[in-house]
Tab-separated table of C-alpha atoms and ligand atoms in Angstrom:
chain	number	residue	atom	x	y	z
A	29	UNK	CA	-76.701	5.207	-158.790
A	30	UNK	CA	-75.239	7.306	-155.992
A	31	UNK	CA	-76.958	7.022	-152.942
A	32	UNK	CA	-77.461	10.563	-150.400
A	33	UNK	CA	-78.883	11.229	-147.211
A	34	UNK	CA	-78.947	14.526	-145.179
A	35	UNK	CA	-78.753	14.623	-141.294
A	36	UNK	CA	-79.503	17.342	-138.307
A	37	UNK	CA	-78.237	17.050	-134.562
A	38	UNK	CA	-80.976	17.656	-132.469
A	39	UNK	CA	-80.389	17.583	-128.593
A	40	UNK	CA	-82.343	16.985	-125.095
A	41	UNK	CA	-81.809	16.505	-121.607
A	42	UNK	CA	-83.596	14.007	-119.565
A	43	UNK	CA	-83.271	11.896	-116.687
A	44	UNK	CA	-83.999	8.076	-116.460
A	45	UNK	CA	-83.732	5.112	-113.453
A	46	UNK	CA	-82.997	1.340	-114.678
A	47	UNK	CA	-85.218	-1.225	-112.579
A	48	UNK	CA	-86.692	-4.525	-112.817
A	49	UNK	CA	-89.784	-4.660	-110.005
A	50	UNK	CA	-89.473	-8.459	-111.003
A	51	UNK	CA	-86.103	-8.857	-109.711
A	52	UNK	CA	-84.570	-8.083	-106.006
A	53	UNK	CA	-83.151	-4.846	-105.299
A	54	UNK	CA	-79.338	-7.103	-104.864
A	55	UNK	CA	-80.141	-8.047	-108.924
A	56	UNK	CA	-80.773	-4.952	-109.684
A	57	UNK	CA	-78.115	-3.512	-108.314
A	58	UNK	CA	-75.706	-6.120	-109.714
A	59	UNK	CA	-76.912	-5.290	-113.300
A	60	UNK	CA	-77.828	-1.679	-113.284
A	61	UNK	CA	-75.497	-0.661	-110.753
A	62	UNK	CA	-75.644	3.036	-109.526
A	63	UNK	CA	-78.428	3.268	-112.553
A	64	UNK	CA	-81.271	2.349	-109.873
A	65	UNK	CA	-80.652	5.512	-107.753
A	66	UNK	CA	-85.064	5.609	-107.463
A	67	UNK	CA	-84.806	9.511	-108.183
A	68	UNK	CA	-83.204	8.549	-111.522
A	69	UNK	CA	-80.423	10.796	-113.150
A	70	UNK	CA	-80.146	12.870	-115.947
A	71	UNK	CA	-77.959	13.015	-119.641
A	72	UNK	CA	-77.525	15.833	-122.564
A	73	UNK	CA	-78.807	13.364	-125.132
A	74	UNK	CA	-77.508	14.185	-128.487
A	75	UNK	CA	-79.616	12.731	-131.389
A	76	UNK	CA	-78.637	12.631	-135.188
A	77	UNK	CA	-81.568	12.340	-137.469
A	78	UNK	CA	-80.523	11.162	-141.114
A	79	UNK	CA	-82.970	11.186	-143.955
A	80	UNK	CA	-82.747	9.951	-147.260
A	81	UNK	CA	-84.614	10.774	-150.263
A	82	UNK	CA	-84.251	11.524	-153.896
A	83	UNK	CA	-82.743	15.735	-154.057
A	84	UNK	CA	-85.021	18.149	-155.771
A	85	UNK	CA	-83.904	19.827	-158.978
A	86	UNK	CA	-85.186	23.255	-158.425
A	87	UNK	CA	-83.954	23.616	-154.144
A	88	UNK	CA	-81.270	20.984	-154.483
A	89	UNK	CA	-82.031	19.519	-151.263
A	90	UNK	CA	-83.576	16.088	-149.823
A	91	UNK	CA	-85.879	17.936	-147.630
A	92	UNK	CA	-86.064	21.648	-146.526
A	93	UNK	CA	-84.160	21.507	-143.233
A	94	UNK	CA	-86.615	23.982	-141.276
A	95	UNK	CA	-89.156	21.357	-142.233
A	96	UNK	CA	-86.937	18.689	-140.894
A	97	UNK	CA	-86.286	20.728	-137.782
A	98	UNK	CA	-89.705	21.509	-136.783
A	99	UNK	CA	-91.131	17.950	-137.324
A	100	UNK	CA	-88.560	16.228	-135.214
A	101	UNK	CA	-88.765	18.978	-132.539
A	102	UNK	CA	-92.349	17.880	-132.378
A	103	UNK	CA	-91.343	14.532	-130.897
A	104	UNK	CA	-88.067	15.968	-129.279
A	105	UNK	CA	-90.291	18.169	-127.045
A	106	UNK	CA	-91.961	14.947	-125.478
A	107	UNK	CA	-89.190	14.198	-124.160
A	108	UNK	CA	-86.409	17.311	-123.658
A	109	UNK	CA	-86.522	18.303	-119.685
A	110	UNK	CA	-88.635	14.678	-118.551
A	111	UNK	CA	-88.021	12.128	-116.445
A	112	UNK	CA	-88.732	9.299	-119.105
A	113	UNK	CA	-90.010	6.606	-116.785
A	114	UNK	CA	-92.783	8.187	-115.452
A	115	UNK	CA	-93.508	11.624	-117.575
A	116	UNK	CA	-93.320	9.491	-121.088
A	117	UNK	CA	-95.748	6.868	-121.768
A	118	UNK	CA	-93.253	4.813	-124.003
A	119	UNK	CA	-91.261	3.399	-120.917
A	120	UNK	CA	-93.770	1.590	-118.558
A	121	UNK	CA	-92.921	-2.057	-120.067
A	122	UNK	CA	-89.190	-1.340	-121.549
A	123	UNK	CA	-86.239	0.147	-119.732
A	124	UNK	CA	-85.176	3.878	-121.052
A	125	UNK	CA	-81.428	2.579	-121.836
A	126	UNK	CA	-80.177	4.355	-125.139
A	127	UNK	CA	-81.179	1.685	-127.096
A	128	UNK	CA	-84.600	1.479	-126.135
A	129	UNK	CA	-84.794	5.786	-126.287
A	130	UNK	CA	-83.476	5.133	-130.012
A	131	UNK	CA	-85.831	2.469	-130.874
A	132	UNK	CA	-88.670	4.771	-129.974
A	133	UNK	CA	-87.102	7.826	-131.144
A	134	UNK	CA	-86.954	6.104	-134.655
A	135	UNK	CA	-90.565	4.956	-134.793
A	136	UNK	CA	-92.020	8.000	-133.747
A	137	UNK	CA	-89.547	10.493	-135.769
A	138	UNK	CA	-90.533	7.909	-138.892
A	139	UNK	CA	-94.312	8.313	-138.533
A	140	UNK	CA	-94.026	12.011	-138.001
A	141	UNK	CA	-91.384	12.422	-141.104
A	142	UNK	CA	-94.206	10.207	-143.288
A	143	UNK	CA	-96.348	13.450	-143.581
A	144	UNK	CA	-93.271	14.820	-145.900
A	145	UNK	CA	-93.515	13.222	-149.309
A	146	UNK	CA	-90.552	11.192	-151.341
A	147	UNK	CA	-88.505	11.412	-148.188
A	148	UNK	CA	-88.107	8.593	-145.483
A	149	UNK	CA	-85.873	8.469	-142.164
A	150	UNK	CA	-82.886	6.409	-142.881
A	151	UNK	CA	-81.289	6.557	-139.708
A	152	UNK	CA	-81.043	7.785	-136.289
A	153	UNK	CA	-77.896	7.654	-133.936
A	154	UNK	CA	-78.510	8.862	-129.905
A	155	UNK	CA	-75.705	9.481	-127.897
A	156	UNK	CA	-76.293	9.216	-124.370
A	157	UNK	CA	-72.601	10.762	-123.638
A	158	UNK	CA	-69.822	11.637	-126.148
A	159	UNK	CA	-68.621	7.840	-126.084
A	160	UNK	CA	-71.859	6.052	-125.655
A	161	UNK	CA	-74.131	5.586	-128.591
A	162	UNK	CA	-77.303	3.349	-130.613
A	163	UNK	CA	-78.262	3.784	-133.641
A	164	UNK	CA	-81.405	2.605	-135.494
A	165	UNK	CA	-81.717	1.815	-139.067
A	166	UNK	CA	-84.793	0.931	-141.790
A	167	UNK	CA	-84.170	-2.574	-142.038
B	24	NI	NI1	-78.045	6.855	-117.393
């Protein structure tokens, strides 16, 4: 059988600083480079939400995209104009690099989309700048 999924671009800006305490300021600055900067810096985050789910006869679609929209927004807003190491509480043990951003994005946009029945989040891709991306996946 055919398989489909339907996806929305959703986007945020937020800033972020990468820093070990456990490790000298030289280490840090050998891995994370200008990333360290202590008042952080910022990126237009662009994040690609994909759901899949089985389409309904009568609207034809997987889920009602305004439904889609809102619920995501919901977690978007927690982080859209924040600086994520200190304003979020999901980055106090784990660096915000993209991968960790998606990795949280995923979990929370999954929980949030489980209120919508048949449907389930397939997929998210964040790009952190137009050639820089993660994506997460239901494994
Ligand atoms: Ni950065």
């Amino acid at each position: 059988m055919n398989q489909i999924t339907v996806s929305k671009k959703f986007e945020f800006s937020a800033s972020h600083r990468y820093w070990r305490d456990d490790w000298s300021e030289q280490k840090n600055k050998e891995i994370f480079g200008r990333c360290i900067s202590p008042y952080g810096h910022g990126h237009n985050y662009e994040l690609h939400v994909t759901v899949k789910g089985p389409i309904d006869p009568q609207t034809g679609m997987i889920i009602n995209l305004s439904t889609l929209k809102q619920l995501v927004n919901e977690i978007v807003v927690q982080f859209d104009h924040k600086f994520l190491n200190l304003d979020t509480p999901y980055f106090k043990n784990r660096i915000p690099t993209t991968e960790n951003i998606a990795l949280t994005l995923f979990d929370l946009i999954r929980e949030k989309l489980a209120e919508v029945p048949k449907i389930r989040l397939y997929k998210i891709r964040l790009y952190e700048r137009h050639d820089i991306y993660a994506e997460v996946w239901e494994s």
